[in-house]
Short mmCIF file of C-alpha atoms in Angstrom, two decimals:
data_model
loop_
_atom_site.label_atom_id
_atom_site.label_comp_id
_atom_site.label_asym_id
_atom_site.label_seq_id
_atom_site.Cartn_x
_atom_site.Cartn_y
_atom_site.Cartn_z
CA MET A 1 100.98 136.33 148.89
CA ALA A 2 99.31 136.65 152.27
CA LYS A 3 99.81 139.90 154.08
CA GLY A 4 101.34 139.75 157.52
CA LEU A 5 104.31 140.51 159.68
CA TRP A 6 107.16 138.07 160.27
CA VAL A 7 110.22 138.67 162.42
CA ALA A 8 112.54 135.67 162.42
CA LEU A 9 114.87 134.72 165.23
CA GLY A 10 118.63 134.58 164.76
CA SER A 11 119.70 133.09 161.43
CA ASN A 12 116.29 131.77 160.41
CA ASN A 13 114.95 132.95 157.06
CA ALA A 14 111.74 134.92 157.53
CA LEU A 15 110.85 134.50 153.84
CA THR A 16 110.95 130.70 153.78
CA ASP A 17 110.66 129.36 157.30
CA THR A 18 107.22 128.15 158.40
CA ASN A 19 107.93 127.03 161.96
CA PRO A 20 106.40 129.58 164.37
CA ASP A 21 109.00 128.60 166.95
CA HIS A 22 111.66 130.23 164.73
CA PHE A 23 110.05 133.66 165.00
CA SER A 24 109.70 136.38 167.58
CA LEU A 25 106.60 137.53 165.64
CA TYR A 26 104.66 135.28 163.26
CA THR A 27 101.34 135.44 161.44
CA ASP A 28 99.45 133.27 159.01
CA THR A 29 95.87 133.15 157.76
CA THR A 30 94.71 130.26 159.92
CA GLU A 31 96.10 130.85 163.40
CA ASP A 32 96.49 133.92 165.57
CA TYR A 33 99.89 133.48 167.20
CA VAL A 34 99.03 136.01 169.85
CA LEU A 35 101.79 137.59 171.88
CA ILE A 36 100.82 137.85 175.51
CA LYS A 37 100.38 141.52 176.30
CA GLU A 38 101.18 143.00 179.69
CA LYS A 39 98.57 145.19 181.37
CA ASN A 40 100.44 146.15 184.49
CA ARG A 41 102.89 144.93 187.08
CA GLY A 42 103.58 145.75 190.69
CA SER A 43 104.31 144.51 194.17
CA ILE A 44 102.16 144.16 197.25
CA SER A 45 102.65 143.08 200.84
CA ASN A 46 99.84 140.77 201.98
CA ASP A 47 98.96 138.29 204.70
CA SER A 48 96.27 135.58 204.94
CA THR A 49 93.50 138.14 204.36
CA PRO A 50 94.91 139.76 201.24
CA ASP A 51 94.01 143.15 199.88
CA PRO A 52 92.71 142.74 196.32
CA ILE A 53 94.65 144.04 193.34
CA GLU A 54 92.17 145.62 190.97
CA HIS A 55 92.59 144.89 187.28
CA ASP A 56 89.14 145.96 186.04
CA LEU A 57 89.27 143.80 182.91
CA GLY A 58 85.83 142.27 183.41
CA TYR A 59 87.24 138.76 182.99
CA ALA A 60 89.77 136.57 184.84
CA PRO A 61 93.13 137.38 183.25
CA PHE A 62 96.31 135.41 182.82
CA PHE A 63 98.73 136.44 185.55
CA MET A 64 102.10 135.49 186.94
CA ALA A 65 103.26 136.11 190.50
CA PHE A 66 106.22 135.45 192.74
CA ILE A 67 106.45 135.52 196.55
CA GLU A 68 109.61 136.80 198.22
CA GLU A 69 109.98 134.00 200.73
CA SER A 70 113.23 135.46 202.06
CA SER A 71 115.29 138.49 201.02
CA GLY A 72 116.14 138.16 197.32
CA VAL A 73 114.61 134.69 196.96
CA PHE A 74 111.43 134.49 194.90
CA ARG A 75 109.14 131.47 194.59
CA TRP A 76 106.74 131.12 191.67
CA VAL A 77 103.17 131.39 192.98
CA HIS A 78 100.81 128.98 191.27
CA GLY A 79 97.83 128.48 193.57
CA LEU A 80 97.86 126.37 196.71
CA GLY A 81 99.97 123.24 197.10
CA ILE A 82 101.17 120.88 199.80
CA TYR A 83 104.41 122.76 200.50
CA ASP A 84 103.22 126.29 199.80
CA ASN A 85 102.62 129.27 202.04
CA PHE A 86 100.61 131.13 199.45
CA ASN A 87 97.29 131.20 197.70
CA ALA A 88 96.81 133.00 194.39
CA TYR A 89 93.76 133.44 192.22
CA ALA A 90 92.05 135.93 189.93
CA THR A 91 88.43 136.98 189.58
CA THR A 92 86.76 139.10 186.93
CA ALA A 93 87.72 142.24 188.87
CA ASP A 94 90.68 141.49 191.12
CA LEU A 95 93.83 139.47 191.68
CA PHE A 96 94.33 138.00 195.15
CA LEU A 97 97.80 137.09 196.43
CA GLY A 98 97.96 135.98 200.04
CA THR A 99 99.79 133.75 202.48
CA ILE A 100 98.62 130.92 204.68
CA SER A 101 100.40 132.58 207.59
CA GLY A 102 102.52 135.69 208.02
CA THR A 103 103.05 138.69 205.76
CA LYS A 104 105.05 138.47 202.56
CA THR A 105 105.83 140.62 199.55
CA PHE A 106 104.47 139.49 196.20
CA LYS A 107 105.54 140.66 192.74
CA TYR A 108 102.84 140.29 190.10
CA TYR A 109 102.29 140.70 186.37
CA ILE A 110 98.80 140.94 184.91
CA PHE A 111 98.18 140.35 181.21
CA TYR A 112 95.27 141.24 178.96
CA ASP A 113 94.76 137.62 177.96
CA GLU A 114 91.65 136.00 179.35
CA VAL A 115 91.86 132.53 180.90
CA MET B 1 97.71 160.71 165.75
CA SER B 2 100.20 158.64 167.72
CA LYS B 3 102.36 156.23 165.78
CA VAL B 4 102.15 152.54 166.62
CA ILE B 5 102.93 149.18 165.06
CA VAL B 6 99.98 146.82 165.36
CA LEU B 7 99.09 143.40 164.00
CA ALA B 8 95.42 142.50 164.30
CA LYS B 9 93.98 138.98 164.57
CA ASN B 10 92.40 137.41 161.52
CA GLY B 11 89.17 139.21 160.63
CA ILE B 12 89.88 142.24 162.82
CA ASN B 13 90.42 145.72 161.40
CA ALA B 14 93.79 146.93 162.67
CA LEU B 15 92.88 150.56 161.94
CA THR B 16 89.74 150.63 164.07
CA ALA B 17 90.04 147.95 166.77
CA THR B 18 90.76 149.19 170.28
CA ASP B 19 90.53 146.04 172.43
CA PRO B 20 94.07 144.78 173.20
CA ASN B 21 92.74 141.22 172.87
CA ASP B 22 92.04 141.85 169.17
CA PHE B 23 95.73 142.13 168.38
CA VAL B 24 98.52 139.63 167.89
CA PHE B 25 100.94 142.46 168.59
CA HIS B 26 100.47 146.05 169.64
CA SER B 27 103.44 148.32 170.28
CA ASP B 28 101.64 150.09 173.14
CA TYR B 29 101.73 146.91 175.24
CA ASN B 30 104.83 145.22 176.53
CA THR B 31 105.47 141.56 175.62
CA PHE B 32 107.79 139.35 177.58
CA LYS B 33 110.90 138.35 175.66
CA ILE B 34 112.48 134.95 176.17
CA ILE B 35 116.24 135.36 176.58
CA ASP B 36 117.10 131.79 177.43
CA GLN B 37 115.43 128.42 177.65
CA ASP B 38 116.82 124.96 178.19
CA ILE B 39 116.37 121.69 180.05
CA TYR B 40 118.00 120.31 183.17
CA SER B 41 117.84 116.59 183.92
CA PRO B 42 119.50 115.59 187.21
CA THR B 43 119.37 112.13 188.74
CA LEU B 44 117.72 112.58 192.12
CA GLY B 45 118.00 110.25 195.09
CA THR B 46 115.23 109.53 197.58
CA THR B 47 114.26 112.22 200.07
CA ALA B 48 112.34 112.36 203.32
CA SER B 49 111.00 115.85 202.66
CA GLU B 50 111.14 118.64 200.08
CA THR B 51 114.66 119.05 198.70
CA PHE B 52 116.07 121.42 196.08
CA THR B 53 118.35 120.89 193.15
CA THR B 54 119.87 124.07 191.76
CA LEU B 55 121.13 125.37 188.43
CA ALA B 56 122.82 128.71 187.80
CA HIS B 57 120.79 131.02 185.54
CA ASN B 58 123.77 133.22 184.54
CA GLN B 59 121.80 136.46 184.54
CA SER B 60 122.91 139.78 186.03
CA VAL B 61 119.54 140.29 187.76
CA ILE B 62 117.03 138.03 189.48
CA PRO B 63 115.13 136.96 186.37
CA PHE B 64 111.49 136.11 185.69
CA VAL B 65 111.49 132.34 185.10
CA ILE B 66 108.83 129.75 184.33
CA ALA B 67 109.60 126.08 184.94
CA PHE B 68 108.00 122.74 184.24
CA CYS B 69 108.83 119.14 185.01
CA LYS B 70 108.53 116.28 182.53
CA PHE B 71 108.16 113.10 184.56
CA THR B 72 109.64 109.83 183.32
CA ASN B 73 106.26 108.80 181.90
CA ASN B 74 106.43 111.90 179.65
CA ARG B 75 103.66 113.77 181.43
CA VAL B 76 104.47 117.40 182.18
CA GLY B 77 103.46 119.40 185.24
CA MET B 78 103.89 122.74 186.94
CA PRO B 79 105.21 123.11 190.49
CA GLY B 80 102.95 121.33 192.94
CA THR B 81 102.32 118.32 190.74
CA LYS B 82 103.09 114.64 191.22
CA ALA B 83 104.07 112.00 188.71
CA SER B 84 100.95 110.00 187.93
CA ASP B 85 102.66 106.61 188.15
CA VAL B 86 105.15 106.92 191.05
CA ASP B 87 105.58 108.92 194.26
CA PHE B 88 107.72 111.74 192.87
CA TRP B 89 106.65 115.37 193.30
CA PHE B 90 107.79 118.55 191.60
CA THR B 91 107.01 120.60 194.66
CA SER B 92 108.05 124.17 193.91
CA PHE B 93 110.27 126.50 191.92
CA LYS B 94 112.22 129.53 193.11
CA VAL B 95 114.91 131.87 191.83
CA ASP B 96 117.48 134.18 193.43
CA ALA B 97 120.37 136.30 192.22
CA THR B 98 122.40 133.26 191.20
CA ASN B 99 120.35 130.11 190.89
CA MET B 100 117.12 128.51 189.85
CA SER B 101 115.99 125.98 192.47
CA PHE B 102 113.73 123.07 191.58
CA GLY B 103 111.96 121.57 194.59
CA TYR B 104 111.18 117.86 194.65
CA TYR B 105 110.16 115.00 196.88
CA ASN B 106 111.28 111.53 195.84
CA ASN B 107 109.56 108.72 197.68
CA THR B 108 109.90 106.18 194.86
CA GLY B 109 112.44 104.03 196.69
CA GLY B 110 115.19 104.69 194.15
CA ASN B 111 116.76 107.31 191.92
CA TYR B 112 114.50 109.38 189.67
CA THR B 113 115.55 111.41 186.62
CA PRO B 114 113.03 114.07 185.60
CA VAL B 115 113.53 116.66 182.89
CA PHE B 116 113.06 120.18 184.18
CA SER B 117 112.50 122.76 181.47
CA TYR B 118 112.84 126.46 182.13
CA ILE B 119 112.14 129.69 180.28
CA ILE B 120 113.99 132.84 181.33
CA CYS B 121 112.46 136.17 180.35
CA GLU B 122 114.14 139.56 180.23
CA VAL B 123 111.92 140.91 183.02
CA PRO B 124 113.81 141.42 186.30
CA LEU B 125 111.95 140.58 189.50
#
């Protein structure tokens, strides 16, 4: 029997189930069902010339960010689009979260996973 | 020696590896937990500009949420994407203390019924 670690969700049987979607943690010998691992999180107030957020991973990491467009209302930041007042991107050293105009607060989450 | 629970990728030695990317799971690093996920499929009329349709998330905090839109041709996009076959846009996604808001622009000339899917994680914003 292969060695691994399986943690099933809810009433699913960890000993017999083979659907990775039924597990919070799942391994087999052919695929690495990697859990995305958080490196750090924070918030920053930036304008159209944003201060960089150093991550020092040496590669462009997976990240998620939200902009507080008004008090208590957060919009998912996903680059630059036709209706968006934000621009978000990562480099091998930094994460940049900025606006097109004005100053806004961003909340960000940086993960170890390389994109 | 500190105690941890780790699960290395295939071919990696769990006892000696130190790169977080060599692990499927490592108890020193937080993983986001999904606490709710579902779909929301409203019928949307035409609009002249970006409009929002809302759905309550039923969480006690402003939650971390990821959302996608499956267009009627079964293609799926993130906020800022347009259906490839008609003039319908999934423009943006936002969340507050009560609702998730799905932004759209419908210039198809008639009603449009997308399928929004969302994943709510336990992380509070």
